[in-house]
XYZ file of C-alpha atoms in Angstrom:
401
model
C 136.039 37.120 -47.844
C 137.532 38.261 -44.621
C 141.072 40.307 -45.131
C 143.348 40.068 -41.963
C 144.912 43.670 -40.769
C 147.961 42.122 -39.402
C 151.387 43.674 -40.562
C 149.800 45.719 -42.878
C 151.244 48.795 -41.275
C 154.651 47.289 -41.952
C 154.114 47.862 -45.454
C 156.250 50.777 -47.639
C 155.196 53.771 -49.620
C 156.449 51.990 -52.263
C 154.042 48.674 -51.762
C 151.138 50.824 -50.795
C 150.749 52.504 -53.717
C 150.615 49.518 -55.591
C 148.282 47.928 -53.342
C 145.930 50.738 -53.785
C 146.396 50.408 -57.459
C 145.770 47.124 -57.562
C 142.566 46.944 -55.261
C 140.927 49.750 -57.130
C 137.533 47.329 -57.330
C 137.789 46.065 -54.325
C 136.060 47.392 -51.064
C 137.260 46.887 -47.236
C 134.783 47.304 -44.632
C 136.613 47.005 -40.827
C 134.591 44.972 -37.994
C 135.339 46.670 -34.495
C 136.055 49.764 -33.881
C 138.635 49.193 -31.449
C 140.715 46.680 -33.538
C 140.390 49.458 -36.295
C 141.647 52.430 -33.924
C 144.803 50.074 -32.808
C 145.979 49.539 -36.372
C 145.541 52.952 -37.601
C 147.742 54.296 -34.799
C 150.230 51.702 -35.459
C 150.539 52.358 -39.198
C 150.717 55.809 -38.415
C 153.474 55.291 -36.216
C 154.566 53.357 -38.429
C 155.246 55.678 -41.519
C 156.014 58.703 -39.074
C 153.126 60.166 -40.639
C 153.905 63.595 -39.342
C 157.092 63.542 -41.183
C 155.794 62.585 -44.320
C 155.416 65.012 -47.256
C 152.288 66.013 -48.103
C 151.971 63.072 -51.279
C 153.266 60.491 -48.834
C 150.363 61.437 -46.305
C 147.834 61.844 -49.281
C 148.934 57.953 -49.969
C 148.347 57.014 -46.044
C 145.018 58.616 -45.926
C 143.551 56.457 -49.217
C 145.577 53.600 -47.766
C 143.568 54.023 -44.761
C 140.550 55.011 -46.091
C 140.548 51.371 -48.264
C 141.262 49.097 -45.662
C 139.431 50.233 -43.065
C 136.154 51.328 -45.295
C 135.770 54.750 -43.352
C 135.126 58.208 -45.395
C 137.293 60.815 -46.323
C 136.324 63.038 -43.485
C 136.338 60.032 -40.394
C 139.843 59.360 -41.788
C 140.713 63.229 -41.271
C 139.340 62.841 -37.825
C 141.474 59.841 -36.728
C 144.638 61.453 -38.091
C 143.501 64.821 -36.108
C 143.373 62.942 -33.182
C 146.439 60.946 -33.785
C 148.029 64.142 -34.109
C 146.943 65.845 -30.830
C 147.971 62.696 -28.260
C 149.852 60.442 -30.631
C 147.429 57.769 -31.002
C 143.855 57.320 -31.861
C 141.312 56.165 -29.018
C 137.716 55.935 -28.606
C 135.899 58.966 -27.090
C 133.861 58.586 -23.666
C 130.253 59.629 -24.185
C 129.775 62.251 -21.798
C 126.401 63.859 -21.714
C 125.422 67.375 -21.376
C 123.994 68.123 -17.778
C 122.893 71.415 -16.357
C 124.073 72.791 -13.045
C 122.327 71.571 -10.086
C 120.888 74.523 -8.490
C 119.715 72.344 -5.320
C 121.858 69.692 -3.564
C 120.954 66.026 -2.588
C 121.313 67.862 1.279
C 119.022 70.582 0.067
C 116.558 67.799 -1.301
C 116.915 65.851 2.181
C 116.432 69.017 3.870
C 113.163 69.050 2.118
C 111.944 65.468 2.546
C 112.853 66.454 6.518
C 110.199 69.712 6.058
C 107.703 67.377 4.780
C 107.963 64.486 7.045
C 107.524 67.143 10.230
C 104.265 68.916 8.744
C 103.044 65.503 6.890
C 103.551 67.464 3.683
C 101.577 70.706 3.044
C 100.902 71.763 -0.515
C 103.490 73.316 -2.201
C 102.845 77.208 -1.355
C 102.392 76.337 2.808
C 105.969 74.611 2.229
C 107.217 77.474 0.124
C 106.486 79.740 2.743
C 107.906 77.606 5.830
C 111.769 76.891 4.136
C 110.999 80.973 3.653
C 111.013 81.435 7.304
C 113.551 78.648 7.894
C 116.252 81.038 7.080
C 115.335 84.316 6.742
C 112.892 84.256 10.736
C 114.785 81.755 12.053
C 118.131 82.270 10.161
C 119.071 78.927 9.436
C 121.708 78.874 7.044
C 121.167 75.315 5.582
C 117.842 76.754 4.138
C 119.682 79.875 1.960
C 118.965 78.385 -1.367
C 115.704 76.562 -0.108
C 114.221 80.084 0.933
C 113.882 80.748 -2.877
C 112.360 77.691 -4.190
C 109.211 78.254 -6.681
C 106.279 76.318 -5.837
C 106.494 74.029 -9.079
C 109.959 73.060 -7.972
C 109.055 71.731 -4.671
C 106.758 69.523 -6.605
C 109.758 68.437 -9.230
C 111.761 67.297 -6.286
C 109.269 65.816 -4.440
C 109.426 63.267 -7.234
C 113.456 62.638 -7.135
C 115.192 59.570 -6.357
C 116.905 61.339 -3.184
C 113.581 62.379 -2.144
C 111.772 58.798 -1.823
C 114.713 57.193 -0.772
C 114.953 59.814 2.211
C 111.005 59.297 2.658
C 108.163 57.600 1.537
C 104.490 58.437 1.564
C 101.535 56.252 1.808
C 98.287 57.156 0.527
C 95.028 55.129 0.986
C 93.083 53.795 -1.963
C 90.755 56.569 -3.254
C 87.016 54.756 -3.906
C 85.650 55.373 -6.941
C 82.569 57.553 -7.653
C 80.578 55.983 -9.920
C 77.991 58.701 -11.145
C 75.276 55.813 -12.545
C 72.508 55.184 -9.766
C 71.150 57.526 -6.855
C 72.312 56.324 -3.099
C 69.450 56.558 -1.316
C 66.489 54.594 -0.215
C 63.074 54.268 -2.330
C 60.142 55.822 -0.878
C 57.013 54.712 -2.917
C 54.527 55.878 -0.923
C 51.870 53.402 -1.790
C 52.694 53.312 -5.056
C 53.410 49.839 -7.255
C 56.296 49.989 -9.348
C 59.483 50.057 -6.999
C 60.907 47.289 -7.576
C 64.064 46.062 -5.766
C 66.320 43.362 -7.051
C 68.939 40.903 -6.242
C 71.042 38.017 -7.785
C 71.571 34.555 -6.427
C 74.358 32.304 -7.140
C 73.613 28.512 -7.094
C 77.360 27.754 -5.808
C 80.605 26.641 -8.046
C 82.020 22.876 -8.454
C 84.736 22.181 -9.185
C 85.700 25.466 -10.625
C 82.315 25.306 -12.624
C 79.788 28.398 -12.313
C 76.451 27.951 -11.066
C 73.327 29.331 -12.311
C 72.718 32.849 -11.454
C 68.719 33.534 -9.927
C 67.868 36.910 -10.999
C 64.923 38.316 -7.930
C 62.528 41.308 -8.710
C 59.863 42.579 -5.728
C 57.950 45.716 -6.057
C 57.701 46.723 -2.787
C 54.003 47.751 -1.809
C 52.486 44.836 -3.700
C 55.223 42.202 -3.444
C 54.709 40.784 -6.748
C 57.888 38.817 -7.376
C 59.835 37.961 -10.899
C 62.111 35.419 -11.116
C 64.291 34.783 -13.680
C 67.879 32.692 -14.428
C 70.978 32.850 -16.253
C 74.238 31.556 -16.953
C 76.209 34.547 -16.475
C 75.784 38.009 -14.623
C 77.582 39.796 -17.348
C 75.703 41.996 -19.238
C 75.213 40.425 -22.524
C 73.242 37.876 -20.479
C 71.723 39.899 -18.153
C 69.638 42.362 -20.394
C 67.735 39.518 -22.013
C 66.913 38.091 -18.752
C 66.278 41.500 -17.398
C 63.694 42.673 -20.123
C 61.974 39.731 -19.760
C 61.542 40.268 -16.081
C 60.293 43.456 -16.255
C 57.617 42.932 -19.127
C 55.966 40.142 -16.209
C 55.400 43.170 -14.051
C 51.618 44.260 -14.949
C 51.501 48.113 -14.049
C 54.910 50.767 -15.116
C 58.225 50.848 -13.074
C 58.336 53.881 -11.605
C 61.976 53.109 -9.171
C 64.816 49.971 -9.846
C 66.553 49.598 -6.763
C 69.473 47.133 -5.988
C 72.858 46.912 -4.473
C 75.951 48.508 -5.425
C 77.134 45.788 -8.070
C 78.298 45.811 -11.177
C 75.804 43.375 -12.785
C 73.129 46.472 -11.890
C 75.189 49.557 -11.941
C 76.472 49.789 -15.279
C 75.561 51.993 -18.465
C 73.798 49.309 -20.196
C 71.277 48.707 -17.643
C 71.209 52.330 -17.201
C 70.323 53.036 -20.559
C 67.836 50.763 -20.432
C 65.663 52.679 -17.631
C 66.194 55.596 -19.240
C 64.451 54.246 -22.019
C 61.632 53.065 -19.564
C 61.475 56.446 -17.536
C 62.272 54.795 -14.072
C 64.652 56.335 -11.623
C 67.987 54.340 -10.691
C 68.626 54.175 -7.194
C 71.773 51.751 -5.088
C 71.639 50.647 -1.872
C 73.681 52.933 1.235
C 76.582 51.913 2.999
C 76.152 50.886 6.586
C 72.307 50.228 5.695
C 71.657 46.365 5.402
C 67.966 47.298 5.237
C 67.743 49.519 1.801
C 67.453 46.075 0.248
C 66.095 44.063 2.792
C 62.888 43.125 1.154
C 64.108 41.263 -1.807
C 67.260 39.945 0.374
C 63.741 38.197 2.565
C 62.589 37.034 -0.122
C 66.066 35.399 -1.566
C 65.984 32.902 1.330
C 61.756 32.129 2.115
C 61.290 31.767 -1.766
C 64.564 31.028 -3.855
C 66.352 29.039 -1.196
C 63.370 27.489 0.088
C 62.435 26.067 -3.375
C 65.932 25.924 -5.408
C 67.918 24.955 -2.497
C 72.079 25.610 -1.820
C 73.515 22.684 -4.056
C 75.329 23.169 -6.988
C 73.058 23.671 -10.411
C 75.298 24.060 -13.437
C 75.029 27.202 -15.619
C 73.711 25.166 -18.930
C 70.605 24.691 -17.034
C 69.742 28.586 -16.737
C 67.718 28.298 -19.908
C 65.479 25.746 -18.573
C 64.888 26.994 -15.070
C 64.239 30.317 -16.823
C 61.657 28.827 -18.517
C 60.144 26.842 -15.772
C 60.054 30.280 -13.904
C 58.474 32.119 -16.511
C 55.756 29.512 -17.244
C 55.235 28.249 -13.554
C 56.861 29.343 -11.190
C 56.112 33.149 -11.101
C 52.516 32.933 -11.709
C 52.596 30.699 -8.375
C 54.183 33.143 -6.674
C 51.566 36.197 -7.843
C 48.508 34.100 -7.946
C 48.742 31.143 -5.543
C 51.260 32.167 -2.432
C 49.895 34.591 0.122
C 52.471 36.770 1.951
C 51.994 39.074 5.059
C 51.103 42.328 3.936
C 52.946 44.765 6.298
C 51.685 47.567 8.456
C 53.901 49.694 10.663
C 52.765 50.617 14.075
C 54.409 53.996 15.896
C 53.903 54.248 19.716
C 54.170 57.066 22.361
C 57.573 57.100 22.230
C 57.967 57.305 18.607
C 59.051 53.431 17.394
C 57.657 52.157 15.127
C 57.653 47.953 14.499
C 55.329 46.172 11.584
C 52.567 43.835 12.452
C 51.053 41.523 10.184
C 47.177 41.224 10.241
C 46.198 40.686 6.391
C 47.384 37.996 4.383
C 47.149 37.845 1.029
C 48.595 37.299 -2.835
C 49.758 40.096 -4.755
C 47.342 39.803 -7.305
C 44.829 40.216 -4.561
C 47.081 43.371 -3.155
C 47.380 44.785 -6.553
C 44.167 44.764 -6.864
C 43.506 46.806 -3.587
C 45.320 49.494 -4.759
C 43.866 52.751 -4.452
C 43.539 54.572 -8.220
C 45.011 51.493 -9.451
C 44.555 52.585 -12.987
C 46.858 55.881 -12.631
C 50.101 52.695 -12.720
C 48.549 50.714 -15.473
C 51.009 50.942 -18.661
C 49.631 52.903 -21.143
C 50.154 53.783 -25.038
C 49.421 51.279 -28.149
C 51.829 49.930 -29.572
C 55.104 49.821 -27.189
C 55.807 47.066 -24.689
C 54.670 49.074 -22.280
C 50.892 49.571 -23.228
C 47.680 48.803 -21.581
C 46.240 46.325 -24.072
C 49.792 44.076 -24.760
C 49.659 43.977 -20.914
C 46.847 42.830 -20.387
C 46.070 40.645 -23.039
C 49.076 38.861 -21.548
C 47.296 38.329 -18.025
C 44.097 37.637 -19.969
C 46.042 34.651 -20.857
C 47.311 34.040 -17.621
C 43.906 33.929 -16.369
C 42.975 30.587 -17.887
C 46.573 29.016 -17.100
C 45.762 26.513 -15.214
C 47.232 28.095 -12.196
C 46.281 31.327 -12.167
C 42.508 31.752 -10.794
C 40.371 33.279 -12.689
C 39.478 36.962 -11.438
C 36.158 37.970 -10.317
């Protein structure tokens, strides 16, 4: 039930007191502050409340206590305002705020500094408002020439500040810690491998299957693999079953700077197979070029450009695992490179053997120093072997002499 205030400060001494008597059981609660300020001012007024005797004001305070629903003490506080500018009002909020040592002129002054010397740190600045006015005597820098280093910083970051001047900063690259930048030198020896991914093209805002291509770079034997996705939940399957194709240990995995290679999962996963991490270096398209060579005369040559969905990648993956890469190993000479240095010092490659890199690998000079070794891991001698023991009678893999 909703009790009107209106005329209620009209009301006697007499008729108050046996309102309150009345209404003992009842409770009023008031529902805006300013509508309750207005009345209580008017019913003091009203009653000439600092006329009253001291039981007549006694009666005005429960009187205005009850209908407005306030306490004891917020009634006191109304009536002590009342009685200090004859009517109660609201009180402006007015927050506590420490005296500005420095000026908005003093802060322009600064933003000025900086914009001329394209801002120094904080002690070079210190020093030159120093000089400002006590070398140069400039009195526009008096309370500048005493600023602490800390607070050149605090106003550097003040609304006057950027609004007087603003200062660009160029993205900062990020160092990413995983992977040595350099390029691979193997020195003759199998087991630097370089990779690469290739992306069979979107339609229609469908992915493509992703070719996953692994060269080691003195015998060129080359691992192909697919999936659906480059992320690394897909990748590591793929990527382990790359590597265990490989028949000697990987001694260097080499690839370009992205993320589907240079992350901690893939990282942990060399460190598990002692073999270094290195990335490719910028402004040198030919850290990678081997495998990039091989992207277009093998994987483009025999997959083509058009569009092959990603649902497929477990198919193709299989058809490289079973076919495919034993082809390319067994059955698909390459030129075997050989760099030439003249007089003056170039050097350009010239191709005078052709061969397979079965037939390469097996021209390798203390071949069995890369062999895996150790029963029992993925890595050993005999599980390695025994594979390409079974390789050997697949119908397209020659049999060794």
């Amino acid at each position: 039930m909703i009790v009107s205030m209106k005329n209620g400060e009209r009301l006697s001494l007499e008729q108050i007191r046996a309102f309150l008597k009345a209404s003992e059981e009842f409770r009023f609660e008031a529902s805006q502050r300013k509508e309750v300020y207005d009345w209580v001012t008017r019913t003091l007024v009203e009653h000439e409340y600092s006329g009253q005797l001291r039981e007549g004001k006694g009666v005005l305070r429960r009187y205005l206590g009850k209908m407005t629903g306030l306490s004891r003490a917020q009634v006191a506080r109304l009536i002590g305002r009342y009685q200090e500018s004859g009517m109660v009002t609201e009180r402006s909020y007015r927050r506590h705020q420490f005296v500005r040592r420095y000026t908005p002129a003093d802060i322009e002054l600064l933003a000025g500094v900086d914009e001329a010397h394209e801002t120094l740190s904080g002690p070079a600045t210190q020093k030159i408002l120093y000089r400002e006015f006590h070398d140069y005597g400039d009195p526009r820098y008096q309370r500048l020439s005493t600023i602490s280093v800390p607070h050149i910083y605090n106003l550097r970051k003040s609304r006057v500040y950027r609004d007087r001047r603003i200062c660009y900063r160029k993205t900062r690259p990020v160092q990413v810690s995983i992977g040595e930048r350099r390029r691979p030198d193997p020195q003759g020896r199998p087991g630097y491998l370089r990779i690469d991914t290739v992306h069979q093209g979107d339609l229609d805002g469908a992915k493509g299957v992703y070719h996953i291509n692994a060269v080691d770079e003195v015998t060129q034997w080359q691992v192909v693999g697919a999936t659906a996705q480059i992320s690394e939940a897909w990748l590591i399957p793929v990527l382990e079953a790359m590597l265990w194709q490989f028949p000697f240990r990987m001694l260097s995995f080499h690839s370009d700077n992205g993320s589907e290679f240079i992350n901690h999962t893939v990282a942990r996963l060399l460190n598990k197979l002692l073999a270094e991490q290195t990335k490719s270096r910028p402004r040198h398209a030919n850290d990678n070029g081997l495998v990039e060579a091989k992207n277009g005369a093998v994987i483009r040559k025999h997959m083509g450009y058009g569009h092959i969905e990603s649902r497929h990648a477990e198919a193709i993956e299989a058809f490289y695992e079973e076919y495919f890469n034993p082809y390319l190993n067994f059955h698909r000479p390459g030129g075997v490179p050989e760099v030439v240095t003249n007089s003056k010092g170039k050097q350009r490659r010239i191709y005078r053997w052709y061969a397979t890199p079965w037939e390469i690998l097996r021209q390798t000079p203390e071949l069995a120093r890369y062999l895996p070794g150790g029963r029992g891991s993925p890595w050993s001698c005999c599980s390695r072997w025994d594979r390409f023991e079974k390789l050997r009678w697949h119908r397209l893999v020659p049999k060794a002499r």
